Amino acid sequence: MSSTNRGYERHKTDYYVTPHKPIKDFLAHFLSDCQNNIITDHLNIADRPDRLMWLDPCAGGDKENAMSYPAVLNECFGVTPDTIDIRTDSLAEIKADYLTHTLDYQPNVIITNPPFFLAKEIILKALNDVSENGYVAMLLRLNFFGSKERQSFFEDRMPILTYVHSRRFSFTPDKKTDSIEYMHAVWQKGNYPRHTKLTII
């Protein structure tokens, strides 16, 4: 998910590599909030993330780039998530369209950087697929909140936590920063508050 195609050359495999640092920043704040009882952490994710089942349904990766979320999860927490990606040159275990793929289990956490134009559909499927009280975490443009078309979606499916990245970051090898702000939004299945708790990180 990037707006860098406005004036920048798209990645040769038509996807954008998510930088690792924003993922690390988000996970550190999210797990700290869980540990400090900012939300009710039924899954005890803060203490032992390695005991949970994780899935990245838009995992990316190619012969030159690691899958970003799996790489960070493994480096920081020893987590090896299951991976799906629609691209045949992806490093994901399963080459499939997540939106039409049927899981035979319920992950506890589904985390990814979804294509912007399919983000709502991916979030809805993830909330259906994830275990009870499980988490869905998505990297999204901040203006994902700003669409009238998505107003009814947020009325029914407001994220419990929203982490806005204070620094713009680059999705491209030239290190040029993106043109808009990004956030990691976290949903908890079965818990859809009227208002989200927003933190700038």
PDB file of C-alpha atoms in Angstrom:
ATOM      1  CA  MET A   1       0.000   0.000   0.000  1.00  0.00           C
ATOM      2  CA  SER A   2       1.692   3.136  -1.176  1.00  0.00           C
ATOM      3  CA  SER A   3       0.904   6.338  -2.982  1.00  0.00           C
ATOM      4  CA  THR A   4       4.410   6.473  -4.412  1.00  0.00           C
ATOM      5  CA  ASN A   5       3.136   5.622  -7.890  1.00  0.00           C
ATOM      6  CA  ARG A   6       2.272   9.320  -8.141  1.00  0.00           C
ATOM      7  CA  GLY A   7       5.582  10.439  -9.621  1.00  0.00           C
ATOM      8  CA  TYR A   8       7.603   7.336  -8.745  1.00  0.00           C
ATOM      9  CA  GLU A   9       8.319   4.157 -10.645  1.00  0.00           C
ATOM     10  CA  ARG A  10       6.371   1.204  -9.309  1.00  0.00           C
ATOM     11  CA  HIS A  11       8.201  -1.800  -7.895  1.00  0.00           C
ATOM     12  CA  LYS A  12       9.011  -4.222 -10.688  1.00  0.00           C
ATOM     13  CA  THR A  13       6.793  -6.939  -9.229  1.00  0.00           C
ATOM     14  CA  ASP A  14       3.949  -4.448  -8.726  1.00  0.00           C
ATOM     15  CA  TYR A  15       3.974  -4.408  -4.964  1.00  0.00           C
ATOM     16  CA  TYR A  16       5.645  -2.234  -2.365  1.00  0.00           C
ATOM     17  CA  VAL A  17       8.120  -3.532   0.188  1.00  0.00           C
ATOM     18  CA  THR A  18       7.077  -2.441   3.665  1.00  0.00           C
ATOM     19  CA  PRO A  19      10.049  -1.055   5.631  1.00  0.00           C
ATOM     20  CA  HIS A  20      10.833  -2.958   8.821  1.00  0.00           C
ATOM     21  CA  LYS A  21      11.240  -0.082  11.263  1.00  0.00           C
ATOM     22  CA  PRO A  22       7.596   1.101  11.201  1.00  0.00           C
ATOM     23  CA  ILE A  23       6.508  -2.498  11.787  1.00  0.00           C
ATOM     24  CA  LYS A  24       8.846  -2.772  14.776  1.00  0.00           C
ATOM     25  CA  ASP A  25       7.639   0.571  16.138  1.00  0.00           C
ATOM     26  CA  PHE A  26       4.016  -0.465  15.837  1.00  0.00           C
ATOM     27  CA  LEU A  27       4.494  -3.889  17.420  1.00  0.00           C
ATOM     28  CA  ALA A  28       6.444  -2.435  20.339  1.00  0.00           C
ATOM     29  CA  HIS A  29       3.681   0.072  21.119  1.00  0.00           C
ATOM     30  CA  PHE A  30       0.869  -2.424  20.576  1.00  0.00           C
ATOM     31  CA  LEU A  31       2.359  -5.110  22.815  1.00  0.00           C
ATOM     32  CA  SER A  32       3.176  -2.502  25.457  1.00  0.00           C
ATOM     33  CA  ASP A  33      -0.431  -1.300  25.419  1.00  0.00           C
ATOM     34  CA  CYS A  34      -1.626  -4.887  25.803  1.00  0.00           C
ATOM     35  CA  GLN A  35       0.771  -5.460  28.699  1.00  0.00           C
ATOM     36  CA  ASN A  36      -0.354  -2.241  30.382  1.00  0.00           C
ATOM     37  CA  ASN A  37      -4.027  -3.225  30.105  1.00  0.00           C
ATOM     38  CA  ILE A  38      -4.953  -0.460  27.679  1.00  0.00           C
ATOM     39  CA  ILE A  39      -7.235  -3.121  26.222  1.00  0.00           C
ATOM     40  CA  THR A  40      -8.349  -6.489  27.565  1.00  0.00           C
ATOM     41  CA  ASP A  41      -5.809  -8.909  26.100  1.00  0.00           C
ATOM     42  CA  HIS A  42      -7.699 -12.205  26.198  1.00  0.00           C
ATOM     43  CA  LEU A  43      -4.964 -13.954  24.205  1.00  0.00           C
ATOM     44  CA  ASN A  44      -2.057 -12.791  26.379  1.00  0.00           C
ATOM     45  CA  ILE A  45      -0.263 -11.650  23.239  1.00  0.00           C
ATOM     46  CA  ALA A  46       1.994  -9.268  25.141  1.00  0.00           C
ATOM     47  CA  ASP A  47       3.750 -11.936  27.198  1.00  0.00           C
ATOM     48  CA  ARG A  48       4.075 -14.786  24.715  1.00  0.00           C
ATOM     49  CA  PRO A  49       3.440 -13.779  21.108  1.00  0.00           C
ATOM     50  CA  ASP A  50       5.319 -16.904  20.011  1.00  0.00           C
ATOM     51  CA  ARG A  51       2.554 -19.106  21.417  1.00  0.00           C
ATOM     52  CA  LEU A  52      -0.075 -17.680  19.099  1.00  0.00           C
ATOM     53  CA  MET A  53      -0.908 -18.529  15.493  1.00  0.00           C
ATOM     54  CA  TRP A  54      -0.098 -15.650  13.139  1.00  0.00           C
ATOM     55  CA  LEU A  55      -1.016 -15.157   9.482  1.00  0.00           C
ATOM     56  CA  ASP A  56       0.158 -12.635   6.894  1.00  0.00           C
ATOM     57  CA  PRO A  57      -2.308 -12.937   3.980  1.00  0.00           C
ATOM     58  CA  CYS A  58      -0.516 -10.443   1.687  1.00  0.00           C
ATOM     59  CA  ALA A  59       3.008 -11.444   2.615  1.00  0.00           C
ATOM     60  CA  GLY A  60       4.949 -10.191  -0.401  1.00  0.00           C
ATOM     61  CA  GLY A  61       8.638 -10.930  -0.664  1.00  0.00           C
ATOM     62  CA  ASP A  62      10.626 -11.873  -3.737  1.00  0.00           C
ATOM     63  CA  LYS A  63      14.123 -13.040  -4.622  1.00  0.00           C
ATOM     64  CA  GLU A  64      15.536  -9.650  -3.567  1.00  0.00           C
ATOM     65  CA  ASN A  65      13.334  -8.827  -0.584  1.00  0.00           C
ATOM     66  CA  ALA A  66      12.215 -10.738   2.472  1.00  0.00           C
ATOM     67  CA  MET A  67       8.567 -10.843   3.484  1.00  0.00           C
ATOM     68  CA  SER A  68       8.465  -7.803   5.767  1.00  0.00           C
ATOM     69  CA  TYR A  69       6.037  -8.757   8.531  1.00  0.00           C
ATOM     70  CA  PRO A  70       7.263 -12.381   8.802  1.00  0.00           C
ATOM     71  CA  ALA A  71      10.880 -11.165   8.919  1.00  0.00           C
ATOM     72  CA  VAL A  72      10.179  -8.704  11.741  1.00  0.00           C
ATOM     73  CA  LEU A  73       8.040 -11.167  13.706  1.00  0.00           C
ATOM     74  CA  ASN A  74      10.742 -13.807  13.490  1.00  0.00           C
ATOM     75  CA  GLU A  75      13.543 -11.414  14.385  1.00  0.00           C
ATOM     76  CA  CYS A  76      11.784  -9.797  17.344  1.00  0.00           C
ATOM     77  CA  PHE A  77       9.656 -12.592  18.781  1.00  0.00           C
ATOM     78  CA  GLY A  78      10.705 -15.881  17.222  1.00  0.00           C
ATOM     79  CA  VAL A  79       7.339 -16.045  15.455  1.00  0.00           C
ATOM     80  CA  THR A  80       7.046 -17.813  12.102  1.00  0.00           C
ATOM     81  CA  PRO A  81       3.670 -16.795  10.702  1.00  0.00           C
ATOM     82  CA  ASP A  82       1.776 -18.601   7.995  1.00  0.00           C
ATOM     83  CA  THR A  83       1.946 -16.682   4.731  1.00  0.00           C
ATOM     84  CA  ILE A  84      -0.276 -16.211   1.695  1.00  0.00           C
ATOM     85  CA  ASP A  85       0.219 -14.041  -1.374  1.00  0.00           C
ATOM     86  CA  ILE A  86      -1.451 -13.833  -4.743  1.00  0.00           C
ATOM     87  CA  ARG A  87       1.811 -13.240  -6.606  1.00  0.00           C
ATOM     88  CA  THR A  88       3.525 -16.302  -8.044  1.00  0.00           C
ATOM     89  CA  ASP A  89       6.988 -14.841  -7.371  1.00  0.00           C
ATOM     90  CA  SER A  90       6.202 -14.172  -3.711  1.00  0.00           C
ATOM     91  CA  LEU A  91       8.057 -16.015  -0.949  1.00  0.00           C
ATOM     92  CA  ALA A  92       4.738 -16.927   0.687  1.00  0.00           C
ATOM     93  CA  GLU A  93       4.033 -20.564   1.491  1.00  0.00           C
ATOM     94  CA  ILE A  94       0.640 -20.445  -0.217  1.00  0.00           C
ATOM     95  CA  LYS A  95       0.195 -18.731  -3.573  1.00  0.00           C
ATOM     96  CA  ALA A  96      -3.473 -17.790  -3.540  1.00  0.00           C
ATOM     97  CA  ASP A  97      -5.911 -14.906  -3.485  1.00  0.00           C
ATOM     98  CA  TYR A  98      -6.669 -14.496   0.206  1.00  0.00           C
ATOM     99  CA  LEU A  99     -10.144 -13.176  -0.542  1.00  0.00           C
ATOM    100  CA  THR A 100     -11.147 -16.477  -2.161  1.00  0.00           C
ATOM    101  CA  HIS A 101      -8.915 -18.774  -0.102  1.00  0.00           C
ATOM    102  CA  THR A 102     -10.520 -20.853   2.657  1.00  0.00           C
ATOM    103  CA  LEU A 103      -8.502 -21.366   5.829  1.00  0.00           C
ATOM    104  CA  ASP A 104      -8.767 -24.685   7.670  1.00  0.00           C
ATOM    105  CA  TYR A 105      -7.950 -23.096  11.039  1.00  0.00           C
ATOM    106  CA  GLN A 106      -8.442 -19.803  12.900  1.00  0.00           C
ATOM    107  CA  PRO A 107      -5.306 -17.679  13.348  1.00  0.00           C
ATOM    108  CA  ASN A 108      -5.062 -15.644  16.534  1.00  0.00           C
ATOM    109  CA  VAL A 109      -3.490 -12.674  14.746  1.00  0.00           C
ATOM    110  CA  ILE A 110      -3.808 -11.604  11.110  1.00  0.00           C
ATOM    111  CA  ILE A 111      -1.391  -8.849  10.183  1.00  0.00           C
ATOM    112  CA  THR A 112      -0.440  -7.366   6.820  1.00  0.00           C
ATOM    113  CA  ASN A 113      -0.048  -4.401   4.490  1.00  0.00           C
ATOM    114  CA  PRO A 114      -3.051  -4.907   2.196  1.00  0.00           C
ATOM    115  CA  PRO A 115      -3.569  -3.405  -1.258  1.00  0.00           C
ATOM    116  CA  PHE A 116      -5.388  -0.147  -0.584  1.00  0.00           C
ATOM    117  CA  PHE A 117      -8.222  -0.788  -3.034  1.00  0.00           C
ATOM    118  CA  LEU A 118      -8.985  -4.141  -1.365  1.00  0.00           C
ATOM    119  CA  ALA A 119      -8.264  -3.165   2.228  1.00  0.00           C
ATOM    120  CA  LYS A 120     -11.863  -3.112   3.470  1.00  0.00           C
ATOM    121  CA  GLU A 121     -12.605  -6.514   1.942  1.00  0.00           C
ATOM    122  CA  ILE A 122      -9.416  -7.995   3.415  1.00  0.00           C
ATOM    123  CA  ILE A 123     -10.210  -6.575   6.861  1.00  0.00           C
ATOM    124  CA  LEU A 124     -13.732  -8.033   6.775  1.00  0.00           C
ATOM    125  CA  LYS A 125     -12.473 -11.464   5.732  1.00  0.00           C
ATOM    126  CA  ALA A 126      -9.721 -11.356   8.349  1.00  0.00           C
ATOM    127  CA  LEU A 127     -12.257 -10.521  11.065  1.00  0.00           C
ATOM    128  CA  ASN A 128     -14.268 -13.526   9.948  1.00  0.00           C
ATOM    129  CA  ASP A 129     -11.214 -15.818   9.823  1.00  0.00           C
ATOM    130  CA  VAL A 130      -9.476 -14.805  13.055  1.00  0.00           C
ATOM    131  CA  SER A 131     -10.162 -16.587  16.341  1.00  0.00           C
ATOM    132  CA  GLU A 132     -12.538 -15.184  18.959  1.00  0.00           C
ATOM    133  CA  ASN A 133     -10.907 -12.159  20.632  1.00  0.00           C
ATOM    134  CA  GLY A 134      -8.189 -12.396  17.998  1.00  0.00           C
ATOM    135  CA  TYR A 135      -6.473  -9.381  16.457  1.00  0.00           C
ATOM    136  CA  VAL A 136      -6.443  -7.997  12.936  1.00  0.00           C
ATOM    137  CA  ALA A 137      -3.685  -5.431  12.342  1.00  0.00           C
ATOM    138  CA  MET A 138      -3.417  -3.547   9.064  1.00  0.00           C
ATOM    139  CA  LEU A 139      -1.067  -0.915   7.696  1.00  0.00           C
ATOM    140  CA  LEU A 140      -3.323   1.676   6.081  1.00  0.00           C
ATOM    141  CA  ARG A 141      -3.237   5.193   4.763  1.00  0.00           C
ATOM    142  CA  LEU A 142      -4.500   7.577   7.412  1.00  0.00           C
ATOM    143  CA  ASN A 143      -7.118   8.796   4.961  1.00  0.00           C
ATOM    144  CA  PHE A 144      -8.692   5.334   5.067  1.00  0.00           C
ATOM    145  CA  PHE A 145     -10.825   6.912   7.797  1.00  0.00           C
ATOM    146  CA  GLY A 146     -11.920   9.688   5.458  1.00  0.00           C
ATOM    147  CA  SER A 147     -14.241   8.010   2.974  1.00  0.00           C
ATOM    148  CA  LYS A 148     -18.017   8.391   3.005  1.00  0.00           C
ATOM    149  CA  GLU A 149     -18.193   4.986   1.310  1.00  0.00           C
ATOM    150  CA  ARG A 150     -16.512   3.444   4.371  1.00  0.00           C
ATOM    151  CA  GLN A 151     -18.572   5.331   6.954  1.00  0.00           C
ATOM    152  CA  SER A 152     -20.977   2.443   7.551  1.00  0.00           C
ATOM    153  CA  PHE A 153     -18.021   0.066   7.771  1.00  0.00           C
ATOM    154  CA  PHE A 154     -16.555   2.053  10.664  1.00  0.00           C
ATOM    155  CA  GLU A 155     -19.927   2.353  12.355  1.00  0.00           C
ATOM    156  CA  ASP A 156     -19.940  -1.447  12.641  1.00  0.00           C
ATOM    157  CA  ARG A 157     -16.226  -2.234  12.702  1.00  0.00           C
ATOM    158  CA  MET A 158     -14.274   0.508  14.446  1.00  0.00           C
ATOM    159  CA  PRO A 159     -10.693  -0.545  15.333  1.00  0.00           C
ATOM    160  CA  ILE A 160      -9.902  -0.637  19.038  1.00  0.00           C
ATOM    161  CA  LEU A 161      -6.464   0.937  18.567  1.00  0.00           C
ATOM    162  CA  THR A 162      -4.933   3.184  15.936  1.00  0.00           C
ATOM    163  CA  TYR A 163      -1.213   3.982  15.749  1.00  0.00           C
ATOM    164  CA  VAL A 164      -0.374   6.905  13.476  1.00  0.00           C
ATOM    165  CA  HIS A 165       3.230   6.987  12.308  1.00  0.00           C
ATOM    166  CA  SER A 166       4.615  10.467  12.924  1.00  0.00           C
ATOM    167  CA  ARG A 167       7.392  10.063  10.375  1.00  0.00           C
ATOM    168  CA  ARG A 168       6.787   9.347   6.741  1.00  0.00           C
ATOM    169  CA  PHE A 169       8.654   6.333   5.453  1.00  0.00           C
ATOM    170  CA  SER A 170       9.764   5.030   2.097  1.00  0.00           C
ATOM    171  CA  PHE A 171       8.440   2.010   0.218  1.00  0.00           C
ATOM    172  CA  THR A 172      10.988   2.340  -2.584  1.00  0.00           C
ATOM    173  CA  PRO A 173      14.731   1.676  -3.000  1.00  0.00           C
ATOM    174  CA  ASP A 174      15.448   5.361  -3.624  1.00  0.00           C
ATOM    175  CA  LYS A 175      14.381   6.062   0.010  1.00  0.00           C
ATOM    176  CA  LYS A 176      12.075   8.887  -1.046  1.00  0.00           C
ATOM    177  CA  THR A 177       9.296   9.271   1.489  1.00  0.00           C
ATOM    178  CA  ASP A 178       5.682   8.697   0.671  1.00  0.00           C
ATOM    179  CA  SER A 179       3.281  11.583   0.105  1.00  0.00           C
ATOM    180  CA  ILE A 180       0.801  10.821   2.897  1.00  0.00           C
ATOM    181  CA  GLU A 181       0.696   9.573   6.474  1.00  0.00           C
ATOM    182  CA  TYR A 182       0.195   5.956   7.508  1.00  0.00           C
ATOM    183  CA  MET A 183      -1.269   4.134  10.459  1.00  0.00           C
ATOM    184  CA  HIS A 184      -1.472   0.648  11.862  1.00  0.00           C
ATOM    185  CA  ALA A 185      -5.075  -0.032  12.843  1.00  0.00           C
ATOM    186  CA  VAL A 186      -5.929  -2.912  15.187  1.00  0.00           C
ATOM    187  CA  TRP A 187      -9.288  -4.641  15.384  1.00  0.00           C
ATOM    188  CA  GLN A 188     -10.258  -7.207  18.006  1.00  0.00           C
ATOM    189  CA  LYS A 189     -12.870  -9.711  16.912  1.00  0.00           C
ATOM    190  CA  GLY A 190     -16.073  -9.226  18.860  1.00  0.00           C
ATOM    191  CA  ASN A 191     -14.988  -5.875  20.296  1.00  0.00           C
ATOM    192  CA  TYR A 192     -15.995  -2.929  18.128  1.00  0.00           C
ATOM    193  CA  PRO A 193     -16.066   0.306  20.141  1.00  0.00           C
ATOM    194  CA  ARG A 194     -17.742   3.493  19.056  1.00  0.00           C
ATOM    195  CA  HIS A 195     -14.420   5.352  19.167  1.00  0.00           C
ATOM    196  CA  THR A 196     -10.885   4.203  18.465  1.00  0.00           C
ATOM    197  CA  LYS A 197      -7.973   4.970  20.803  1.00  0.00           C
ATOM    198  CA  LEU A 198      -5.453   6.895  18.704  1.00  0.00           C
ATOM    199  CA  THR A 199      -1.759   7.136  19.492  1.00  0.00           C
ATOM    200  CA  ILE A 200       0.909   8.949  17.507  1.00  0.00           C
ATOM    201  CA  ILE A 201       4.123   6.959  17.430  1.00  0.00           C
TER     202      ILE A 201
END
